[in-house]
Amino acid sequence: MSDATTAALTAVLVLATSVWIGGYVAIAVVARAADRTLPPPTRIAFFRSFGRQYAVVGTSALLVALATGGALLSDRSWTGSATAAVVIAAALLVCAVGGMAQARRMTRLRHAAAKHRDDGDLAERVRHGARQATWLRLTIGLLSLALLALGVLLAVPQSP
């Protein structure tokens, strides 16, 4: 791969990774602010709209980062670090897809719970789903940081 191609792919990788990780952090800040300031029906509507719009941005950023990282990785000799990066990238992709599906389920569940405030079983399902969502978001964050760290290590020129 030419130096110009490597530089271009690296620039795209850095930008896509910045959008992915920056978006992840921004979502946490927005969620906390919305939880403290918006009543449940408004919060549910907000996150339904936000989620649909961010899904395009976040998913695109993740896919571009994985594709450019993979292209850069394909031009190197294979190492244990490269294998670890591929495994973590696959796990991140699976968790991200699972997270989007879980977020949709939680939106429907919260909407139902807001309509039926006296349904204790429904309220418990919301609490259980929220705990699952927290663990899933934590996993996505840790996988993202692990992949970033491995990417940095892999970017360091190899000694002969």
Coordinates of C-alpha atoms in Angstrom, one line a residue:
M1 CA 0.0 0.0 0.0
S2 CA 1.4 3.4 -0.9
D3 CA 2.2 6.0 1.8
A4 CA -0.5 8.3 0.4
T5 CA -3.1 5.5 0.7
T6 CA -2.0 4.7 4.2
A7 CA -2.2 8.3 5.2
A8 CA -5.6 8.7 3.7
L9 CA -6.9 5.6 5.4
T10 CA -5.4 6.6 8.7
A11 CA -7.1 10.0 8.5
V12 CA -10.5 8.5 7.8
L13 CA -9.9 5.9 10.6
V14 CA -9.1 8.7 13.1
L15 CA -12.1 10.7 12.0
A16 CA -14.5 7.7 12.2
T17 CA -13.1 6.6 15.5
S18 CA -13.5 10.1 16.9
V19 CA -17.2 10.2 15.8
W20 CA -17.8 6.7 17.3
I21 CA -16.2 7.3 20.6
G22 CA -17.2 11.0 20.8
G23 CA -20.8 10.0 20.1
Y24 CA -20.7 7.3 22.7
V25 CA -19.6 9.9 25.3
A26 CA -22.1 12.5 24.1
I27 CA -25.0 10.0 24.3
A28 CA -24.1 9.3 28.0
V29 CA -24.1 13.1 28.7
V30 CA -27.4 13.6 26.8
A31 CA -29.0 10.7 28.5
R32 CA -28.1 11.9 32.0
A33 CA -29.4 15.5 31.2
A34 CA -32.6 14.2 29.6
D35 CA -33.2 11.9 32.6
R36 CA -32.9 14.8 35.0
T37 CA -34.9 17.4 33.0
L38 CA -37.5 15.7 30.8
P39 CA -40.7 14.0 32.0
P40 CA -41.0 10.4 30.9
P41 CA -43.3 10.8 27.9
T42 CA -41.1 13.6 26.5
R43 CA -37.9 11.7 27.3
I44 CA -39.2 8.7 25.5
A45 CA -40.2 10.7 22.4
F46 CA -36.8 12.5 22.5
F47 CA -34.8 9.3 22.6
R48 CA -37.0 7.6 19.9
S49 CA -36.1 10.4 17.5
F50 CA -32.5 10.8 18.7
G51 CA -31.9 7.1 18.4
R52 CA -33.2 6.8 14.9
Q53 CA -31.0 9.8 13.8
Y54 CA -27.9 8.8 15.7
A55 CA -28.2 5.2 14.5
V56 CA -27.2 6.4 11.0
V57 CA -24.3 8.5 12.2
G58 CA -23.0 6.1 14.8
T59 CA -23.4 2.9 12.7
S60 CA -21.7 4.6 9.7
A61 CA -18.8 5.8 11.9
L62 CA -18.3 2.3 13.4
L63 CA -18.5 0.6 10.0
V64 CA -16.1 3.1 8.4
A65 CA -13.6 2.7 11.3
L66 CA -13.8 -1.0 11.2
A67 CA -13.3 -1.1 7.4
T68 CA -10.4 1.4 7.3
G69 CA -8.8 -0.3 10.3
G70 CA -9.2 -3.7 8.5
A71 CA -7.7 -2.3 5.3
L72 CA -4.7 -0.9 7.3
L73 CA -4.3 -4.2 9.1
S74 CA -4.3 -6.2 5.9
D75 CA -1.1 -4.5 4.8
R76 CA 0.8 -5.7 7.8
S77 CA 2.2 -9.0 8.9
W78 CA -0.2 -11.0 11.1
T79 CA 0.4 -10.9 14.9
G80 CA -1.4 -11.9 18.0
S81 CA -2.3 -8.2 18.4
A82 CA -3.9 -8.2 15.0
T83 CA -5.9 -11.3 15.9
A84 CA -7.0 -9.7 19.2
A85 CA -8.1 -6.5 17.3
V86 CA -10.2 -8.6 14.9
V87 CA -11.8 -10.5 17.7
I88 CA -12.6 -7.3 19.7
A89 CA -13.9 -5.6 16.6
A90 CA -16.2 -8.5 15.9
A91 CA -17.4 -8.5 19.5
L92 CA -17.9 -4.7 19.4
L93 CA -20.0 -5.0 16.2
V94 CA -22.2 -7.8 17.8
C95 CA -22.7 -5.7 21.0
A96 CA -23.5 -2.6 19.0
V97 CA -26.1 -4.4 17.0
G98 CA -27.5 -5.9 20.2
G99 CA -27.5 -2.5 21.8
M100 CA -29.6 -1.0 19.0
A101 CA -32.1 -3.8 19.2
Q102 CA -32.2 -3.5 23.0
A103 CA -32.7 0.3 22.8
R104 CA -35.7 -0.2 20.5
R105 CA -37.2 -2.8 22.9
M106 CA -36.6 -0.4 25.9
T107 CA -38.3 2.5 24.1
R108 CA -41.4 0.3 23.5
L109 CA -41.3 -1.0 27.1
R110 CA -40.9 2.5 28.6
H111 CA -43.7 3.8 26.4
A112 CA -46.0 1.0 27.6
A113 CA -44.9 1.6 31.2
A114 CA -45.7 5.4 30.9
K115 CA -49.3 4.5 29.8
H116 CA -49.8 1.9 32.5
R117 CA -48.1 3.4 35.6
D118 CA -49.9 1.0 38.0
D119 CA -48.5 -2.1 36.3
G120 CA -45.8 -3.3 38.7
D121 CA -44.7 -6.2 36.4
L122 CA -44.1 -3.7 33.6
A123 CA -42.2 -1.4 35.9
E124 CA -40.0 -4.3 36.9
R125 CA -39.3 -5.2 33.3
V126 CA -38.2 -1.6 32.7
R127 CA -35.9 -1.7 35.6
H128 CA -34.4 -5.1 34.5
G129 CA -34.0 -3.8 31.0
A130 CA -32.3 -0.6 32.2
R131 CA -29.8 -2.7 34.2
Q132 CA -29.1 -4.8 31.1
A133 CA -28.7 -1.6 29.0
T134 CA -26.2 -0.3 31.5
W135 CA -24.1 -3.5 31.3
L136 CA -24.3 -3.5 27.5
R137 CA -23.3 0.2 27.2
L138 CA -20.4 -0.5 29.6
T139 CA -19.3 -3.5 27.4
I140 CA -19.5 -1.4 24.3
G141 CA -17.4 1.3 25.9
L142 CA -14.8 -1.1 27.1
L143 CA -14.6 -2.9 23.8
S144 CA -14.3 0.5 22.0
L145 CA -11.4 1.6 24.3
A146 CA -9.7 -1.8 24.0
L147 CA -9.9 -1.6 20.2
L148 CA -8.6 1.9 20.3
A149 CA -5.6 0.9 22.4
L150 CA -4.8 -2.0 20.2
G151 CA -5.1 0.2 17.1
V152 CA -2.6 2.6 18.6
L153 CA -0.2 -0.3 19.4
L154 CA -0.6 -1.7 15.9
A155 CA 0.0 1.8 14.4
V156 CA 3.5 1.9 15.9
P157 CA 6.1 0.9 13.3
Q158 CA 7.3 -2.7 13.7
S159 CA 11.0 -3.2 14.5
P160 CA 12.9 -5.4 12.0

